[in-house]
XYZ file of C-alpha atoms in Angstrom:
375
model
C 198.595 164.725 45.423
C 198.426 166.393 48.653
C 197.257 170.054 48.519
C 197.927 173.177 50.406
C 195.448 176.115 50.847
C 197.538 179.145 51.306
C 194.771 181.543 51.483
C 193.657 180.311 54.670
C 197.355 179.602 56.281
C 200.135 182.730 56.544
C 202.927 182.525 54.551
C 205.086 181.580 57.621
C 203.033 178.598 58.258
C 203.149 177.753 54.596
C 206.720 177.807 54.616
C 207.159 175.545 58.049
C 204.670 172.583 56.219
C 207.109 172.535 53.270
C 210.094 172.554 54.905
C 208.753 170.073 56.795
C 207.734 167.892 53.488
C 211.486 169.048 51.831
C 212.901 167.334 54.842
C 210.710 164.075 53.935
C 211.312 164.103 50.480
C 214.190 164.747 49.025
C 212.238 166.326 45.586
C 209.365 168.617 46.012
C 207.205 169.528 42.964
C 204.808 172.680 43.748
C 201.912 172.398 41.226
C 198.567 174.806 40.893
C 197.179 177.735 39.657
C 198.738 181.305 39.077
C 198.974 183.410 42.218
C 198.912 180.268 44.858
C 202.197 181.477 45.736
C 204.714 178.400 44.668
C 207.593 180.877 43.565
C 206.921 183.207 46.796
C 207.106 180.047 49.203
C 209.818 177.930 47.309
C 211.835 181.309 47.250
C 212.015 180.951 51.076
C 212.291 177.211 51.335
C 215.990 178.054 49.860
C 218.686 177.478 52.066
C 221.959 174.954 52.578
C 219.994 171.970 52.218
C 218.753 172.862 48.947
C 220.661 172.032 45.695
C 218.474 173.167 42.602
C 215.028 174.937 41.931
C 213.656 174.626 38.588
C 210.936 176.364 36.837
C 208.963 175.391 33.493
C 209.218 178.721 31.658
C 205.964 178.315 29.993
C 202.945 181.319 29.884
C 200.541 179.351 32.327
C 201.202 178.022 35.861
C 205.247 176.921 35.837
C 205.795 174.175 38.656
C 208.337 174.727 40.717
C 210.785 171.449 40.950
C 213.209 171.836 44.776
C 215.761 169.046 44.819
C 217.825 168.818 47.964
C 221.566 169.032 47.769
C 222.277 165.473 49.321
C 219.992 164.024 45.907
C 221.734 166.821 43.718
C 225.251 165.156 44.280
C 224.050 161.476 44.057
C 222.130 162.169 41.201
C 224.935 164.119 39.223
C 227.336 160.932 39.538
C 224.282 158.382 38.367
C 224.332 157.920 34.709
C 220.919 158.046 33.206
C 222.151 157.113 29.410
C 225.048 157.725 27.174
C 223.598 160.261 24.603
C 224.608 160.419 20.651
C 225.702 163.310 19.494
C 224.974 164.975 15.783
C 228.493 164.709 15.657
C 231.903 162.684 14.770
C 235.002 162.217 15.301
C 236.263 160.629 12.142
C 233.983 157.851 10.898
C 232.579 157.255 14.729
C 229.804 158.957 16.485
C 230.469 161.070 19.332
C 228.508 160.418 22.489
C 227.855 162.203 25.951
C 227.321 160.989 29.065
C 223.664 162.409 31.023
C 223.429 162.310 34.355
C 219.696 161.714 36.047
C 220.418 165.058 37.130
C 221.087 166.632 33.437
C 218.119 165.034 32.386
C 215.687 166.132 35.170
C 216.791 169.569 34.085
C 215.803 168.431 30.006
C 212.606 167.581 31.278
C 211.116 170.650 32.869
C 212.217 172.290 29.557
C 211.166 169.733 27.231
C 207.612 168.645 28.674
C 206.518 172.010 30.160
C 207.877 174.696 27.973
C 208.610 172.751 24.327
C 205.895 170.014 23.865
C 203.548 171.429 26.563
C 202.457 167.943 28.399
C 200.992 169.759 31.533
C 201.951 169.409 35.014
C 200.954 165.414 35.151
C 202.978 164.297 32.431
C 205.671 165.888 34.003
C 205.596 164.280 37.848
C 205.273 161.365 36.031
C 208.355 161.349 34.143
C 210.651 162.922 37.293
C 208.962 159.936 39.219
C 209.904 157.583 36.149
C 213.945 158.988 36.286
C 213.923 158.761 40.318
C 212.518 155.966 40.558
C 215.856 153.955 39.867
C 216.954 156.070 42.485
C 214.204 154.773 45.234
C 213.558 158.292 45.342
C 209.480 159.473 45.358
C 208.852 163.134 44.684
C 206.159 164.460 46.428
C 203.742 166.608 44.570
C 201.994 169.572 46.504
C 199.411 171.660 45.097
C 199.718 175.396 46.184
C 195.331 176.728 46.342
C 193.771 179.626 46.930
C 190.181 181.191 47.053
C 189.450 183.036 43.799
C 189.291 186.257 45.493
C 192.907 185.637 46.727
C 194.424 184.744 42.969
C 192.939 187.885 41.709
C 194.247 190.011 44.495
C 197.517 188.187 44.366
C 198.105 188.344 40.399
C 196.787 192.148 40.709
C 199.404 193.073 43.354
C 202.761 191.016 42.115
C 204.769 193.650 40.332
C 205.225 195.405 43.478
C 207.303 193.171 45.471
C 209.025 191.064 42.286
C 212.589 192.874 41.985
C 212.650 191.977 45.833
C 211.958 187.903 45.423
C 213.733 188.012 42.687
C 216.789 189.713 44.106
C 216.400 187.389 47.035
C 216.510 183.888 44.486
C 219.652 185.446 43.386
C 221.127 186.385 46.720
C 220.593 182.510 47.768
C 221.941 180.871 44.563
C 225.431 182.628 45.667
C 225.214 182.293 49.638
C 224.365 178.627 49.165
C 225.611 177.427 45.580
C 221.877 176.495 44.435
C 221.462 175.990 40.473
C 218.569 177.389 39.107
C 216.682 178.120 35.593
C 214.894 180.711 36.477
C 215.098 183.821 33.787
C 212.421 185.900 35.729
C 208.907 186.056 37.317
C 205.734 188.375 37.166
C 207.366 192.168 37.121
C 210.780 191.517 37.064
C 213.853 189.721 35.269
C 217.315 188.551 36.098
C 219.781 191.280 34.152
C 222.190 189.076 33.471
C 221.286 185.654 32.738
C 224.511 184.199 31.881
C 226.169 185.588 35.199
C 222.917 185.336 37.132
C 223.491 188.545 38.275
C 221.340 191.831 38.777
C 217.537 192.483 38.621
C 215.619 194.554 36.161
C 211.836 195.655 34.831
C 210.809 194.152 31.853
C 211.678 196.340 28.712
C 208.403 198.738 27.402
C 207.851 196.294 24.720
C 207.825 193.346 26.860
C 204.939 191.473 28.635
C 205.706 191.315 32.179
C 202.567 189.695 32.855
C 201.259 192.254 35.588
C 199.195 195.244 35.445
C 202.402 197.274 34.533
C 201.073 195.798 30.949
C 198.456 198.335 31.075
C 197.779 201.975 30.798
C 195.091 201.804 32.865
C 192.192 200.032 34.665
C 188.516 200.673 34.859
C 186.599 199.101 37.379
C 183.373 197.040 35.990
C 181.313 196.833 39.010
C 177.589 196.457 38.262
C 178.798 196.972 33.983
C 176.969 194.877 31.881
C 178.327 193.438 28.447
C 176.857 196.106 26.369
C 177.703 198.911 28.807
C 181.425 197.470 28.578
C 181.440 197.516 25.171
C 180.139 201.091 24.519
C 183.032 202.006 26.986
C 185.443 199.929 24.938
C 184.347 201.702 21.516
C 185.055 205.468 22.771
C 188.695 204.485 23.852
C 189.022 202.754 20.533
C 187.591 206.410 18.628
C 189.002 209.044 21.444
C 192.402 207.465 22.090
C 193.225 204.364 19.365
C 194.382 202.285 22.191
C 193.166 198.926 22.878
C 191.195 197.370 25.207
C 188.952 194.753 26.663
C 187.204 192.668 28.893
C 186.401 188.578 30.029
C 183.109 186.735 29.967
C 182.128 184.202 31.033
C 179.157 182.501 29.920
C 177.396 179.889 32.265
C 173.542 178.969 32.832
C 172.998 180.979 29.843
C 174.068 184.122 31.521
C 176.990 186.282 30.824
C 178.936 188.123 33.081
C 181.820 190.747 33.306
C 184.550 188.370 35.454
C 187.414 191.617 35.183
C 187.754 195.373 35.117
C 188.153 197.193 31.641
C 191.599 197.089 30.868
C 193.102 199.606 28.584
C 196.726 198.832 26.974
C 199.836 201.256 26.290
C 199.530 201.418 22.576
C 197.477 199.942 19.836
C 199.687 196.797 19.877
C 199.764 195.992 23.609
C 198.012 191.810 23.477
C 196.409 192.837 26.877
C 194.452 189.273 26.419
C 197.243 187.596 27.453
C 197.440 189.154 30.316
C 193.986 189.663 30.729
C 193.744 185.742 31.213
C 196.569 185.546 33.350
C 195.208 187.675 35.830
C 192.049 187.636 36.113
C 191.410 183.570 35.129
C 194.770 181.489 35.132
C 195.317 178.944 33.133
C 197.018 175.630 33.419
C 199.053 173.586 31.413
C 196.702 170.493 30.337
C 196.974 168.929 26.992
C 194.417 167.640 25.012
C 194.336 167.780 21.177
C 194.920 171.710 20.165
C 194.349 172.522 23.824
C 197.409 173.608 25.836
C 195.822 174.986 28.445
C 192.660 174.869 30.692
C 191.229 177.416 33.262
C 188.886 175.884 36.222
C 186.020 177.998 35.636
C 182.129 176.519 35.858
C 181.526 177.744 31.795
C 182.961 179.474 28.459
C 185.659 182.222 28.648
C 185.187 185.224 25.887
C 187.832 187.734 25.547
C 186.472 191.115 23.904
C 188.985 193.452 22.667
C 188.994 196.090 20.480
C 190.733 195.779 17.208
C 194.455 196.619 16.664
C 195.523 197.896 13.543
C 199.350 197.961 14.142
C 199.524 194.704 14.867
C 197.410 193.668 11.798
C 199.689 195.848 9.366
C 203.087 193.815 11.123
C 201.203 190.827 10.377
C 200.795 191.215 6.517
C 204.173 192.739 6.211
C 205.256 189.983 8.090
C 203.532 187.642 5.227
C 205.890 186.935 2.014
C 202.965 185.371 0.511
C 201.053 188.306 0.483
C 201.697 190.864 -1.838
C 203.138 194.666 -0.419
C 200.223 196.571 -1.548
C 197.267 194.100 0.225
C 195.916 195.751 3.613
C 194.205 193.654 6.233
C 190.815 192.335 5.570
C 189.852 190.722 8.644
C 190.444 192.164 12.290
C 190.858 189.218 14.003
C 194.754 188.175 13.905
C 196.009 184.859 13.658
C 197.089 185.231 17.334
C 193.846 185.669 18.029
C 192.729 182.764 16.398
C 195.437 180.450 17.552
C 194.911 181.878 21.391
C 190.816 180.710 20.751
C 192.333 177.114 19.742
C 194.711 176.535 22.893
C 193.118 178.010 25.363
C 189.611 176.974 24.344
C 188.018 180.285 24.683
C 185.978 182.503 21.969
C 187.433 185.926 21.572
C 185.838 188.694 19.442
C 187.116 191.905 18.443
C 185.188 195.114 18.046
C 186.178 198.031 16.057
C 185.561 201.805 16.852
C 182.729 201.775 14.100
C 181.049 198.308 15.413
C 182.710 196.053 13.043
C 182.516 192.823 14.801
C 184.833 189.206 14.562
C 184.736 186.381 16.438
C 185.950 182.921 16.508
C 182.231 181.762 17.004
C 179.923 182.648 14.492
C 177.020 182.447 16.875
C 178.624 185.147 19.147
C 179.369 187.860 16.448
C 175.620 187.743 15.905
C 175.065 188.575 18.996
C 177.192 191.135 19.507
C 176.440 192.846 16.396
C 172.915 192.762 17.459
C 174.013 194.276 20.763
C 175.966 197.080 18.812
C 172.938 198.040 16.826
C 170.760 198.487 20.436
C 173.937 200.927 21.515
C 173.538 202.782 18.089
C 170.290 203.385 18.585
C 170.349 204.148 21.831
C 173.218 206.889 20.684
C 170.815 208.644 17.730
């Protein structure tokens, strides 16, 4: 796979090498982590010559599929299979006909966003499909230094109602097809239509720092000093909010700022991850998803009440009266499983869950050093 730093080449550049590659290959999949910039670039690789951009919708690092318009139009009149329906017209089946073209669209759905396969599994299966073609995609992976994700991912929401707008704007001038429902910060109004931009609703994650009320900068914060910030906001405000770890060499270190959410139901982990880490699609066993950092990820977060009390309610099999007896929520739990992280959660009174046994002890030992620091 050939690879593209875009931290160390301006966008402009960027955009003249793919072009360049679009013009070799009539499919281009853009592949890598979040904040590389393969939305931002493919965005401006649209023009006449392009026929469709696809995205996997998936919460990680969606490739970007470009097909050019001359492949769109051959592929569209090649049958890939006839297709039986659930359905029949008397006593005899009804079947469909699925063009290599219908079912390169199936698979960026199906491997990316339903049975989460990962990025490889799906090159492999677009170069299976063009293949009868004599068509090779080529697969580029959009880089960056670390310092340029973060600064990237921190700084998206400002600009994403303008890419966005300008996707749209193309689709029209040019009569490009495209899947794409919205990005970091901003979402296409009208799906249907594909028509208008908007900001993500207040109860939506937009996957940005708009996700948060606020952020506190961690520079030279150790764990415990993070934590005794994280159980005032808890007591002073009820709002929740949290940090990342990440534990190498047997050291731990702060890898974010403090990041405080909108209400006591806000899941700032998820974004948490997403900007400050990135994750990418890689399956293996329960694991969905893999970040490319040397050690363990730990989320900390304070506990959240109103999304425990949904969660029982939520529950037929557990009877109205019954409150919560753990502060760890099955999202947590599941989130600990696919991304192959350890979260814990902290309550305002020190009450401490994690999904490693070893690490609540430590944490409640670091707890009781705060206490008694505090009397």
């Amino acid at each position: 796979m050939e690879i593209l730093d875009t931290s160390v080449h301006p966008k402009e550049e960027s955009v003249r090498i793919l072009l360049k590659e679009l013009e070799e290959h009539p499919i281009l999949i853009l592949t890598g982590p979040q904040g590389g910039g393969k939305t931002t670039l493919a965005i401006q690789l649209l023009s006449e010559n392009v026929g469709a951009y696809f995205e996997g919708r998936a919460r990680s690092a969606q490739p970007v599929v470009l097909i050019r318009k001359d492949l769109v139009e051959k592929m569209k009149n090649e049958l890939f299979e006839k297709r039986k329906l659930p359905i029949f017209d008397g006593d005899e089946p009804v079947f469909v006909d699925v063009s290599l073209y219908d079912q390169i669209k199936l698979l960026v759905e199906n491997i990316f966003d339903v049975m989460e396969l990962g990025e490889p599994e799906l090159i492999r299966q677009i170069s299976l499909i063009t293949k009868k073609m004599g068509v090779v995609p080529e697969a580029i992976e959009l880089i960056a230094s670390d310092q340029e994700l973060v600064k990237r991912r921190l700084s998206r929401h400002l600009d994403a109602k303008r890419r966005l707008s300008i996707l749209l704007e193309k689709e029209k001038k040019y009569g490009i097809e495209s899947n794409l429902w919205s990005i970091q910060g901003a979402k296409v109004a009208d799906i249907v239509n594909r028509d208008g931009v908007a900001d993500y609703d207040e109860d939506q994650i937009s996957r940005t720092i708009k996700d948060f009320d606020r952020i506190i900068p961690t520079n030279d914060l150790t764990v415990p000093d993070c934590i005794m910030k994280m159980m005032e906001i808890s007591a002073n405000e009820n709002k929740e909010s949290g940090f990342l770890v990440l534990h190498d060499n047997n050291k731990e270190t702060v890898i974010s700022d403090l990041v405080v959410g909108k209400s006591t139901n806000s899941l700032i982990g998820v974004t948490l991850l997403e900007i400050y880490v990135g994750f990418r699609q890689n399956r293996s066993l329960y694991r969905a998803y893999k970040h490319t950092k040397e050690g363990k990820l730990e989320v900390i977060h304070s506990y959240t009440p109103t999304l425990q009390e949904i969660e029982v309610l939520a529950n037929p099999w557990i009877p109205p009266s019954d409150e919560p007896t753990t502060i760890m929520s099955s999202a947590d739990v599941a989130a600990a499983e696919r991304f192959d992280i350890t979260i814990s959660v902290i309550e305002a009174d020190g009450k401490v869950e994690s999904s490693s046994k070893k690490r609540k002890q430590e944490l409640e030992e670091i707890i009781a050093g705060i206490s008694e620091i505090e009397e």
